[in-house]
XYZ file of C-alpha atoms in Angstrom:
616
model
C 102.268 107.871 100.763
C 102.638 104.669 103.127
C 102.323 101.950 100.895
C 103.918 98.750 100.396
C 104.176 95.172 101.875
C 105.390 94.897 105.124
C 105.825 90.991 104.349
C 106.935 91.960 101.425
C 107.717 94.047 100.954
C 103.270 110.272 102.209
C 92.959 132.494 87.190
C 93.041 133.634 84.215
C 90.495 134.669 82.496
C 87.837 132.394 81.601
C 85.958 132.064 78.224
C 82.261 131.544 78.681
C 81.329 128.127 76.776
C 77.532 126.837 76.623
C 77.227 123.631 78.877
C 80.330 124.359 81.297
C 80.600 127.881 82.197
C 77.394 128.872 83.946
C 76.075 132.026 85.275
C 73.839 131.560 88.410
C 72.923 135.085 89.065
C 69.592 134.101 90.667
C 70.996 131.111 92.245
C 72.265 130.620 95.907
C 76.326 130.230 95.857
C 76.669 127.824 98.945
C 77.376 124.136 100.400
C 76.316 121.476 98.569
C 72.522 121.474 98.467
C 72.243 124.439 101.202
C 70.399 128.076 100.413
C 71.845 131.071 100.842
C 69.707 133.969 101.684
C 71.430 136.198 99.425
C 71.163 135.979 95.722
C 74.585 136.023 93.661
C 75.716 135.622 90.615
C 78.088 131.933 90.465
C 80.751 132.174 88.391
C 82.719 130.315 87.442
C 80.226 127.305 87.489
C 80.697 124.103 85.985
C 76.613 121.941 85.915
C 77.588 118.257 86.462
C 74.701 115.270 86.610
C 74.386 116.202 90.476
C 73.850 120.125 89.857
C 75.559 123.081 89.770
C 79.603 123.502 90.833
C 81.472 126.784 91.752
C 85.103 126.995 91.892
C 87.771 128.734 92.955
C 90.960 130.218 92.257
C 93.653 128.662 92.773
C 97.180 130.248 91.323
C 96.520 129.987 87.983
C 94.274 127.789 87.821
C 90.228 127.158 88.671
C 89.985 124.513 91.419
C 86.701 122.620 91.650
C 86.918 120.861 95.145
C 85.294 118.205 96.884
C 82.829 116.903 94.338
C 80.903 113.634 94.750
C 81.544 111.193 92.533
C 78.978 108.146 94.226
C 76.972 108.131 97.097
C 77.834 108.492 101.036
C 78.805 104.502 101.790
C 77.268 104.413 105.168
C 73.741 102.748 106.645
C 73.008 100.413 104.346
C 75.855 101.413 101.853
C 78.210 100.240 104.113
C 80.698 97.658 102.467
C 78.708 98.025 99.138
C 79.511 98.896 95.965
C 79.726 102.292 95.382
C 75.930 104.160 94.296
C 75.240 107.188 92.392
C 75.316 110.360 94.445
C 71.713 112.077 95.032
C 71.879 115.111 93.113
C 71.367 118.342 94.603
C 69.914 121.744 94.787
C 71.411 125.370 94.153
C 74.827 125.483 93.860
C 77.379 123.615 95.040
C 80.364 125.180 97.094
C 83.988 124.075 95.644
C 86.580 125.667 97.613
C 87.253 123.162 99.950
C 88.010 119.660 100.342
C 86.090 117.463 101.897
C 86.395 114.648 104.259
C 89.481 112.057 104.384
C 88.424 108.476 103.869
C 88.392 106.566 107.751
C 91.642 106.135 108.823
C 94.600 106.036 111.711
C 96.872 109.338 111.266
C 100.162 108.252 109.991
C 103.145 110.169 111.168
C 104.305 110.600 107.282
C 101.111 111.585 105.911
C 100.320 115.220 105.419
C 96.872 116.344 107.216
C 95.416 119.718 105.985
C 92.484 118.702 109.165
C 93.253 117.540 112.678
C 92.798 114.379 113.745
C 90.802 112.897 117.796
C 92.967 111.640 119.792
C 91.460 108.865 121.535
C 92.357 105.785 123.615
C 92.331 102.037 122.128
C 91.616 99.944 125.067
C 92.247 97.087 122.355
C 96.224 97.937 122.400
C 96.226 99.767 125.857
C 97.567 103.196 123.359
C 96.482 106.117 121.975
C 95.770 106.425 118.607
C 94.310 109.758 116.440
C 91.655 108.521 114.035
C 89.597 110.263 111.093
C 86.131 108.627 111.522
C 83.890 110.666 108.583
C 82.249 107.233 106.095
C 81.026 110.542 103.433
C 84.242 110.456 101.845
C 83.882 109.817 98.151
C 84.575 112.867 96.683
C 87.240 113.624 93.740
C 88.675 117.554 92.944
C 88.937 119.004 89.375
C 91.959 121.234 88.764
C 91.444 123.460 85.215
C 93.254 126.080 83.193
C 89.837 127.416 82.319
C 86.527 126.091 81.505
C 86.043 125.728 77.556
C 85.878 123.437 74.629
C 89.522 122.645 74.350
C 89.742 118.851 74.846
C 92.670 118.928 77.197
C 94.406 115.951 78.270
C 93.221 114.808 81.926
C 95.610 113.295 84.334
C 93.565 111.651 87.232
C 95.708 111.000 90.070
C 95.115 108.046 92.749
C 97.133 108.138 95.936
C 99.090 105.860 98.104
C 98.969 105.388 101.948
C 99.346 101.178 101.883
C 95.260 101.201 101.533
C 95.135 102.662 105.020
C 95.843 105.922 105.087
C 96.055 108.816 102.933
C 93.797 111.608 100.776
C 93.026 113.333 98.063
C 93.444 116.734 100.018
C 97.462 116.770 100.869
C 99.484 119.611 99.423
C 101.991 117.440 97.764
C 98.717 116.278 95.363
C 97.844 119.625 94.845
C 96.627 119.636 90.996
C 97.570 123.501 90.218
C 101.015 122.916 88.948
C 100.296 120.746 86.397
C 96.583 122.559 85.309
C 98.945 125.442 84.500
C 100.392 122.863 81.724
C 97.255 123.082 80.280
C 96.118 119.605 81.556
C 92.792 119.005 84.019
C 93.815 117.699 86.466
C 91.868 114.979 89.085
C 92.537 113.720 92.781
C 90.156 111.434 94.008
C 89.656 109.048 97.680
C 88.494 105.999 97.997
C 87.449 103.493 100.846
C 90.352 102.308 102.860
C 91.224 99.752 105.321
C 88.083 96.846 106.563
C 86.166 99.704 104.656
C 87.401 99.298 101.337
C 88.706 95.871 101.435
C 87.536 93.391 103.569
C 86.051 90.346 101.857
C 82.613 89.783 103.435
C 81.106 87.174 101.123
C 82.199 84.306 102.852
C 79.761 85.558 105.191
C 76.614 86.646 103.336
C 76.808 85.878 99.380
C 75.001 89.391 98.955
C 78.546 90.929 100.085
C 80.606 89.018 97.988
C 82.745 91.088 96.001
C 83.262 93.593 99.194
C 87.151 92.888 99.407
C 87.330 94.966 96.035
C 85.565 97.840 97.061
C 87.899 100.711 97.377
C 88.365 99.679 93.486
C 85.156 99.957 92.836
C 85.199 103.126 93.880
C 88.367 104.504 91.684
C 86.536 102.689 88.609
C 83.080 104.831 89.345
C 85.293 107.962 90.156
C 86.695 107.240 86.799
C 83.990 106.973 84.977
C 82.580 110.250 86.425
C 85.470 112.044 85.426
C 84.783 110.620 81.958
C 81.370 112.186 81.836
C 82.057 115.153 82.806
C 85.770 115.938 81.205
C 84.415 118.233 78.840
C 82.314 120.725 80.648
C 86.051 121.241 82.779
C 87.565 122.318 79.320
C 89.097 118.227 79.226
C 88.895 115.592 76.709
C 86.966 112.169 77.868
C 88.798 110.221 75.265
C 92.639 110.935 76.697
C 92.618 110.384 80.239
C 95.309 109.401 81.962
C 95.480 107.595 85.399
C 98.579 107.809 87.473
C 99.322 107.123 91.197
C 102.194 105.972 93.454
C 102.227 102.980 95.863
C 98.850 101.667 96.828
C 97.730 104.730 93.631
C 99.953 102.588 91.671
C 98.934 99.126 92.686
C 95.647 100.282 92.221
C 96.569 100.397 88.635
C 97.934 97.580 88.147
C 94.544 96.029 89.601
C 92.725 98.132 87.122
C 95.282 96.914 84.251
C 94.078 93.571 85.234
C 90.059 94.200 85.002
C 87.985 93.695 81.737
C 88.746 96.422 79.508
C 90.481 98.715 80.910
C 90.424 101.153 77.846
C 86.733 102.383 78.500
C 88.425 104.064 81.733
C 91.772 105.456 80.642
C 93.872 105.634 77.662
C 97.286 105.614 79.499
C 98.476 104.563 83.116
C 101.727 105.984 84.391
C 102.938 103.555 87.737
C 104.968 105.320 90.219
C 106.754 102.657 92.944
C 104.147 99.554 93.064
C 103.021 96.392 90.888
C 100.553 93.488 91.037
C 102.797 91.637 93.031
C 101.871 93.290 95.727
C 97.912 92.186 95.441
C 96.321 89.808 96.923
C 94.562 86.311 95.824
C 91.186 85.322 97.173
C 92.971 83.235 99.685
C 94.645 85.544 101.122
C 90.939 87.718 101.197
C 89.617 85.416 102.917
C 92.390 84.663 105.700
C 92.352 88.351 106.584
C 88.814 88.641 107.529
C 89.146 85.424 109.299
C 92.096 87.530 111.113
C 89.865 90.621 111.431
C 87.013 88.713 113.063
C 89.095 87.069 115.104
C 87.546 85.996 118.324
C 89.327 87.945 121.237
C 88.210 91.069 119.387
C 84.617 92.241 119.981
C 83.469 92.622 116.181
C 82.957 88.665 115.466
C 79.857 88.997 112.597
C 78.708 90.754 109.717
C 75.978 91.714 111.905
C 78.664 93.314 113.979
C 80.511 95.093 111.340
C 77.111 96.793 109.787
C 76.157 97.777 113.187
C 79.635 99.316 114.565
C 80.620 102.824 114.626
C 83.553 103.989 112.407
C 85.688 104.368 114.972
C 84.709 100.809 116.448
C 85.680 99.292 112.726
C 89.073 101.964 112.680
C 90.366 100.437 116.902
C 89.684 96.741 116.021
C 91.282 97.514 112.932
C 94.174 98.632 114.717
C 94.479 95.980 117.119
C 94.398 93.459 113.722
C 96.968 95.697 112.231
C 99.495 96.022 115.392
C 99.488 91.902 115.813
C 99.785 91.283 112.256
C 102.773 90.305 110.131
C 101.245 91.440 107.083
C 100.926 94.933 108.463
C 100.842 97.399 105.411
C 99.504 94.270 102.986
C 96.572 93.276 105.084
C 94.175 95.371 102.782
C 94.679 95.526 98.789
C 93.064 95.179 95.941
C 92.777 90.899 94.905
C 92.538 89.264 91.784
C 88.993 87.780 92.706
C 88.133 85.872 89.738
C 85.140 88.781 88.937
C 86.300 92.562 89.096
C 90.397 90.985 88.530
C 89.718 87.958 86.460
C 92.940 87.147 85.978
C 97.304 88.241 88.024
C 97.515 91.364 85.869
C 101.087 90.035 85.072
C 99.247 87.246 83.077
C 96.510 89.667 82.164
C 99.164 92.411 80.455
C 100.930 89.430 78.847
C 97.639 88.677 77.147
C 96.932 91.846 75.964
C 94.604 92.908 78.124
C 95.494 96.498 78.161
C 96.347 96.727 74.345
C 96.132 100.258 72.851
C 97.322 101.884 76.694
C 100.075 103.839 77.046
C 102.203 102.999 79.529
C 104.709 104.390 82.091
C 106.543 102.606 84.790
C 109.425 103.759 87.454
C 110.573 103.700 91.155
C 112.806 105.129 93.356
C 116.572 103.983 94.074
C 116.338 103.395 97.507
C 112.254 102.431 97.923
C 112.368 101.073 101.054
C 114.837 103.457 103.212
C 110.963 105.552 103.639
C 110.460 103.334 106.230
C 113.326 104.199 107.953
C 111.497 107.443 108.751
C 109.450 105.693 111.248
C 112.064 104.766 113.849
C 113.698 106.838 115.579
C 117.830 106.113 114.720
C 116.439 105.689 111.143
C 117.414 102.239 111.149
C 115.501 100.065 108.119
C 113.256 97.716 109.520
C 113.463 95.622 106.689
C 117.057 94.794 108.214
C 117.434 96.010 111.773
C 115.900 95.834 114.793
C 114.974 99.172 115.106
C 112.614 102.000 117.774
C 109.886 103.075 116.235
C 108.772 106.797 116.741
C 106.138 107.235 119.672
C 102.848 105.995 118.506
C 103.681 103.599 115.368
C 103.233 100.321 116.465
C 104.634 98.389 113.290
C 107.196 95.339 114.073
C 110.026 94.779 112.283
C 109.490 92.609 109.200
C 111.952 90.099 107.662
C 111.319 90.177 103.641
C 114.462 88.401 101.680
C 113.877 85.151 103.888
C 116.258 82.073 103.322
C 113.616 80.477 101.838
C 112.511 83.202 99.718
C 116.015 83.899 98.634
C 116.275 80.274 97.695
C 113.167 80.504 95.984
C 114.523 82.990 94.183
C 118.312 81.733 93.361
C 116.606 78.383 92.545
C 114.370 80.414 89.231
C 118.337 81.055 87.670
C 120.179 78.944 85.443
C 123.613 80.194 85.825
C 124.178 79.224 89.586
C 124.640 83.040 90.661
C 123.043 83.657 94.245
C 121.455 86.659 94.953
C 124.291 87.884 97.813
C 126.755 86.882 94.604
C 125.099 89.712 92.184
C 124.463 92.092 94.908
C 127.775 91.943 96.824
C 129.273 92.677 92.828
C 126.432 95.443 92.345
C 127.755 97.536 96.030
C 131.336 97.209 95.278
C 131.008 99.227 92.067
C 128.064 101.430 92.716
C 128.599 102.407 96.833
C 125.489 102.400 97.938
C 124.570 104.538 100.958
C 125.133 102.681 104.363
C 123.864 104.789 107.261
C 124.075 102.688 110.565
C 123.897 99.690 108.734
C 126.436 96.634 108.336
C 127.856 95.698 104.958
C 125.461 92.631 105.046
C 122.658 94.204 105.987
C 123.175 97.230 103.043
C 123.332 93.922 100.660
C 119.953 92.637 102.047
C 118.310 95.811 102.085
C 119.018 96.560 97.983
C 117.362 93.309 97.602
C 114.425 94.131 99.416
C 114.771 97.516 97.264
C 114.258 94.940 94.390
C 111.814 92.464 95.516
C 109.158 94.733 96.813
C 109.308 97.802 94.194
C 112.156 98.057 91.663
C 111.686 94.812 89.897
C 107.660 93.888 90.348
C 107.131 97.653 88.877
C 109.755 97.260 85.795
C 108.220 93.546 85.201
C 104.744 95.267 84.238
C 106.119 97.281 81.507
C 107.863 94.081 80.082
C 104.688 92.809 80.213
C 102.690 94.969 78.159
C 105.015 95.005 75.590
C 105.110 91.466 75.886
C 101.257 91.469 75.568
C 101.635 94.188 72.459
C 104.863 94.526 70.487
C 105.834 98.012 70.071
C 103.879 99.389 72.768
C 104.323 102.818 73.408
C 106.438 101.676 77.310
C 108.387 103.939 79.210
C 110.575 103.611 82.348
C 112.689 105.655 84.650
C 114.190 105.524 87.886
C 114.232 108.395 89.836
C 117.504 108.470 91.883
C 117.954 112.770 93.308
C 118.354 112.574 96.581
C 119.585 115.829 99.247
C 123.266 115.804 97.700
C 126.001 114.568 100.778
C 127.831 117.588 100.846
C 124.933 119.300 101.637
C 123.228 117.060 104.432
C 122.779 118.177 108.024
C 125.613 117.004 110.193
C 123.863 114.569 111.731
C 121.868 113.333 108.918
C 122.014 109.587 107.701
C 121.980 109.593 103.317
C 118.643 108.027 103.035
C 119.135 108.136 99.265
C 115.813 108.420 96.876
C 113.487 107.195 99.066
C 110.489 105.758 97.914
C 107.774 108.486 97.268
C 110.213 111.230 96.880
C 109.683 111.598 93.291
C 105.887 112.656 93.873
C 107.058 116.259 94.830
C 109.011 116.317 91.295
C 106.179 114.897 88.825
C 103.406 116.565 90.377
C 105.207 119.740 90.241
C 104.964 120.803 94.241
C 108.748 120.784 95.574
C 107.444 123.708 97.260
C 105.579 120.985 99.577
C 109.192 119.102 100.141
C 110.631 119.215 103.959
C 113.091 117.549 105.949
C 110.674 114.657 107.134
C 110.072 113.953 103.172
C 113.374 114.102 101.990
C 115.527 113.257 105.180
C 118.392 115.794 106.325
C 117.600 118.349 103.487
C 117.438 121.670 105.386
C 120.496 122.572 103.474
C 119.098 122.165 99.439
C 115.977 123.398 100.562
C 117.558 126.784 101.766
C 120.406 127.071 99.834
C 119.456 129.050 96.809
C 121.358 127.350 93.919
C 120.169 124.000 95.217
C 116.707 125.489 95.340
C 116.778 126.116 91.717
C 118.128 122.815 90.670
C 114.983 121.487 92.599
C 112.626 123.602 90.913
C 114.427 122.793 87.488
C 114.317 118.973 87.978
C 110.477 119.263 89.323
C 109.501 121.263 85.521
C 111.721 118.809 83.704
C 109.826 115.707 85.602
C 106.006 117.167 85.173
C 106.975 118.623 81.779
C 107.497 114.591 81.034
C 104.435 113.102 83.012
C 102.399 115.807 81.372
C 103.832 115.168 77.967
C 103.258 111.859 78.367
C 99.518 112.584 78.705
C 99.176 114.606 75.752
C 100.562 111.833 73.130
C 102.111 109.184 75.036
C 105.657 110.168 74.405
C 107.243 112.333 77.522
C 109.795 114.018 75.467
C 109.257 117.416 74.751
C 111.178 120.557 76.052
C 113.232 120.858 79.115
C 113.094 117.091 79.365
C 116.402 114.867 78.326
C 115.954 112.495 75.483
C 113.587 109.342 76.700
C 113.666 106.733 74.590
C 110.977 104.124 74.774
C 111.595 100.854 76.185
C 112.377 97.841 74.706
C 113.697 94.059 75.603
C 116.911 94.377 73.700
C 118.374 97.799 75.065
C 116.423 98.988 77.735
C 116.344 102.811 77.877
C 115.510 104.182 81.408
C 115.177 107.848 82.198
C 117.332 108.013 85.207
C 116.119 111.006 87.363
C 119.403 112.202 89.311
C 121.425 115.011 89.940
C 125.551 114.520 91.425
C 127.153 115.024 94.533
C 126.514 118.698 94.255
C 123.029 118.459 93.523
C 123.435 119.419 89.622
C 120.515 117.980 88.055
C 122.261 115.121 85.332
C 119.410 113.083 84.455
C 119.955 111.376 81.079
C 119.008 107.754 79.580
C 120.652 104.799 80.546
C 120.539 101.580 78.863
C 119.790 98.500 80.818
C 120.302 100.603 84.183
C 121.426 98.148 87.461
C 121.000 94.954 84.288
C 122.832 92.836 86.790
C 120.052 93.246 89.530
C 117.524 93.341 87.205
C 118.692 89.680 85.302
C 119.250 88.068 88.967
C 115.380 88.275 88.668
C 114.215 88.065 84.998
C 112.893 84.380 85.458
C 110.838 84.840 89.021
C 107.495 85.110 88.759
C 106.027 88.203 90.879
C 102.653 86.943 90.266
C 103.011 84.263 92.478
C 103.569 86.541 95.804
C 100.052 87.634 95.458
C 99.392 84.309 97.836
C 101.668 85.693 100.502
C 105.033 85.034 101.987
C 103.832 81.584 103.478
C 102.833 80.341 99.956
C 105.997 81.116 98.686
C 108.216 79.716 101.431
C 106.404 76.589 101.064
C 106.978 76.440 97.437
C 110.491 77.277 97.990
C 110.795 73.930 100.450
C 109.055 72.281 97.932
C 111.565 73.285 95.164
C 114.584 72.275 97.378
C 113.189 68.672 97.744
C-alpha cells in the first residue's frame, strides 16, 4: 500500500464444463511440474496454455493460486521484457502463493512470509529484504468453474513500486468471487527491477524503465486468454488498483489501445501526475549508478545478486529526495506515447468505463511511519526504528506560486484553504493551524486533485462517458478512538479494506486508534455494512459500468456542470451516511482547475524552475 511521491507528493459445488473443469484421475496432483508418486484424481482443475491447474477452496469460493503468467526474469531475463512461461508437466499445485516480487519489508505492508534480516554495510543498518527474481505469478479467485461469462475484476497493487504483493490478506479475492465475479491479483517487477531505464547504456535494454508495466500488460493479456475456462468473460474485464495499482493505470490509460486489455479501469488514490518523463528515467539511473556505490555498469547490474541490486537500492533510496517516486512507470515516447492527461483528452481510452476516487485525508498514511504520528509532509518528525525516509517538503513557495500564478481571480492557495478549515474542521492532531492548512494542500496536490483530473479527462476525451467518482471519507469515529489516539481521518489506502470486501483484515496500524469500532459490536456491523455497500458498487460497476445496484446509495455519474461524488462516510458515531454530493470540497477543487498535473511528471525541480520563470 506505500505509494505516492515523496517529492510530491499497505465451495460450492462445481458444474463440470468441457475445457475448464478437468478430471486428472491418472495424473500426479503436485507443484508445478513435480510427480507425485501417488496417482489421484485433480479436481477441480482448470488446463491453461502452461498445463494443468488445481485449486482450492477457499470460503466460498475456488482459489487458483500462484499461476505464471511469463517467464522467471532472471539470467538473461533480467531487466527484459517479460517472456512466455515454459509450460509444464502433470499438474500444477494452486493452494499457495508464491514468491513476493524483490523488495525491502515495509513496516505497513502485510507479509503472509518472513523476511532475512541482514546488514547493509552501504547505510551502516539493518534492513529485512525478499530476494526471490521468480515472481511473476497472478491468482484466480472463482465462484465455480463453468460457461457463465462472469465479469473479471483484475486487481494491481500499490507499495510506491517498491514494495508490496499479490499475496496480502487485505487483496484476498474471495469476497468479491462470492459476488459472482473472477477475481485476479497479480505482481510485477519492482524497484531497479522493474524500472530502471538501462538503454542509455546498451540500446538492446532500452525500454527497461517500463518493465514492471510490461509485466501487468502480459499478466493482462493472460488473464484474457484464459477468462473463460475460470467460468469469466474475456470481453468485460475490469482493472482496478490503488496507489502505484492505480498509477499503473493511468500508465496503461496512456498506452496504444488500451481496450484490447480491459473494458473498464476503476483508480483508487493515484494519477499520471505522479509518472515520470524520460528525463527523469534517465537521471535516476544516473543516481543509481552513482559512483561511491559499487554497482557502476550494466555489466554490474546483470552480474549482481538480488540482494546486491535490493542494498544499493537502498542506499539510493535513503539519500534520495525523490524517495517513494524514484521508480514509476514513464511516458517514454514507445510503451506511453503520450502524458495520459493529454492521451485521455484525446480519446485514447474511448469506449472504457471509468471510475476515479481518493481518500479525505491521503497523506496522514504517512504519519504511520513516525513515531508521534507527526506528517512528514509538514513536520519534522521520528521515524519508527528501521525506516530511513527524510522528511519531504511538497507545497514549496515556488510550487505554490506556480500554482496561484495558473488562477485568474487572484485567490492564493492559503486564501481558499484557510476558508475551506474554518467551515469544514479538519482533524489537527499535533499539528499547528498552518501546518493543518499545508497539509490539505498536499492532500490535494499529490492525490485528491491529479486522481479527479483523469476522470475530467476522459469525459473530456468522450462526451457522455460512462465516469464515476467518490471520495471515501469513514474514518474510526472520535468518540470511539483510543485515549491516546491522534484522528488520522481517512487515510489514504483505507478504503481498500471496504471495496475489496476484507474489513475482517482491518487493525489498529491500518486504521489508526480503532481498537474501539473494531470491537465494539454495533460499530462492527456498520463496518461490515459499509464494506458490502462499497464492493456491492465496485462489483456493480464491473458488471455494466454503472455501480448502483442494491445496498448502494444513489451514484450518479459525473459530469462538468454538477459533479456528483459518492462520498463514502459515516458520522461522529460511526453510522454509515454515505450519499452523493454535488461538487464535493468545489472550492479546493477550482483553486486547481487550470494547473496542469501533467507537467509534474518532470519532477519538482522542473516545476520550481518554471515557477521562477513565470514570476519573471
Amino acid at each position: 500500500m506505500r505509494v505516492t511521491s515523496r517529492w510530491m507528493f499497505p465451495w460450492r459445488s462445481m458444474a463440470r464444463s468441457a475445457g475448464a473443469l478437468t478430471l486428472c484421475a491418472l495424473a500426479a496432483c503436485g507443484g508445478g511440474g513435480s510427480s507425485s508418486k501417488t496417482d489421484v484424481a485433480c479436481t477441480p482443475c482448470v488446463n491453461t496454455e502452461g498445463g494443468l491447474v488445481k485449486g482450492v477452496a477457499d470460503g466460498d469460493a475456488i482459489a487458483f493460486r500462484g499461476i505464471p503468467y511469463a517467464a522467471p526474469p532472471t539470467g538473461a531475463l533480467r531487466f527484459r521484457p517479460p517472456q512466455p512461461a515454459a509450460p509444464w508437466s502433470g499438474v500444477r499445485d494452486g493452494s499457495s502463493f508464491k514468491n513476493i516480487c524483490p523488495q525491502l519489508q515495509d513496516a505497513l505492508e502485510a507479509y503472509t512470509e518472513p523476511g532475512e534480516l541482514v546488514f547493509n554495510a552501504l547505510t551502516q543498518s539493518p534492513v529485512t529484504l525478499y530476494d526471490n527474481e521468480d515472481c511473476l505469478y497472478l491468482n484466480v479467485w472463482t465462484p465455480r468453474l463453468d460457461q457463465a461469462r462472469r465479469p473479471v475484476m483484475v486487481f494491481i497493487h500499490g507499495g510506491a513500486f517498491l514494495v508490496g504483493g499479490a499475496s496480502s490478506p487485505v487483496y484476498s479475492g474471495a469476497a468479491l468471487a462470492r459476488q459472482d465475479v473472477v477475481m485476479v491479483t497479480l505482481q510485477y517487477r519492482l524497484g531497479a527491477l522493474g524500472y530502471l531505464e538501462l538503454g542509455g547504456l546498451d540500446p538492446a535494454y532500452a525500454g527497461s524503465g517500463n518493465n514492471g508495466l510490461r509485466d501487468q500488460i502480459a499478466a493482462l493479456a493472460w488473464v484474457k486468454r484464459h477468462a473463460a475456462a475460470f467460468g469469466g468473460d474475456p470481453d468485460n474485464i475490469t482493472v482496478f488498483g490503488e496507489s502505484a495499482g492505480a498509477i499503473s493505470i493511468s500508465a496503461l490509460l496512456g498506452t496504444r489501445k488500451p481496450q484490447g486489455l480491459f473494458r473498464r479501469a476503476i483508480i483508487q488514490s493515484g494519477a499520471a501526475s505522479l509518472m515520470h518523463d524520460r528525463d527523469v528515467q534517465r537521471a535516476a539511473t544516473t543516481q543509481f549508478l552513482q559512483t561511491a556505490l559499487p554497482l557502476k555498469t550494466l555489466g554490474d547490474l546483470q552480474r549482481a545478486t538480488t540482494r546486491q541490486l535490493l542494498l544499493q537500492q537502498h542506499a539510493v533510496l535513503s539519500a534520495s529526495e525523490a524517495d517513494d517516486n524514484f521508480f514509476a512507470p514513464a511516458v517514454d515516447g514507445d510503451l506511453v506515447p503520450l502524458d495520459p492527461y493529454r492521451a485521455l483528452a484525446q480519446g485514447n481510452a474511448r469506449g472504457i468505463d471509468l471510475m476515479v476516487g481518493a481518500t479525505q485525508d491521503e497523506m496522514n498514511y504517512w504519519a504511520m511511519y513516525s513515531i508521534d504520528l507527526s506528517n512528514p509532509f509538514v513536520q519534522d518528525w521520528s521515524p519508527v526504528p528501521g525506516i530511513t525516509l527524510p522528511a519531504a517538503r511538497v507545497m514549496t513557495p515556488e510550487f505554490k506560486q506556480l500554482v496561484d500564478a495558473s488562477r485568474a481571480d487572484g485567490q492564493t492557495l492559503d486564501d481558499i484553504y484557510a476558508a475551506w478549515a474554518a467551515a469544514n474542521h479538519p482533524p489537527r492532531g499535533n499539528r499547528t493551524a498552518s501546518q493543518t492548512l499545508e497539509l490539505l494542500q498536499v492532500h490535494d496536490a499529490v492525490m485528491i486533485q491529479p486522481t479527479l483530473r483523469m476522470a475530467e479527462r476522459q469525459i473530456a476525451g468522450q462526451p457522455g462517458a460512462s465516469t464515476y467518482v467518490y471520495r471515501f471519507q469513514w474514518k474510526v469515529p472520535r468518540s470511539l478512538l483510543l485515549s491516546d489516539a491522534q484522528d488520522l481521518g481517512a487515510v489514504h489506502a483505507l478504503d481498500l479494506y471496504f471495496a475489496l470486501g476484507n474489513p475482517q483484515a482491518l487493525s489498529d496500524i491500518s486504521a489508526p486508534g480503532a481498537g474501539g469500532p473494531l470491537t465494539h459490536p454495533q460499530q462492527a456491523a456498520e463496518i461490515r455494512a459499509l464494506a458490502q455497500s462499497m464492493s456491492s458498487a465496485w462489483v456493480n460497476f464491473a458488471r455494466t459500468g454503472n455501480p448502483n445496484g442494491p445496498k448502494v446509495p444513489y451514484w450518479p455519474a459525473y459530469d462538468l456542470t454538477t459533479r456528483p461524488t459518492l462520498a463514502w462516510r459515516n458520522d461522529e458515531q460511526g453510522r454509515i451516511t454515505s450519499t452523493a454530493i454535488n461538487d464535493l470540497d468545489g472550492s479546493r477543487r477550482a483553486a486547481w482547475a487550470a494547473f496542469d498535473f501533467g507537467r509534474l511528471q518532470s519532477g519538482p525541480a522542473a516545476a520550481r524552475s518554471e515557477a521562477r520563470r513565470s514570476a519573471r
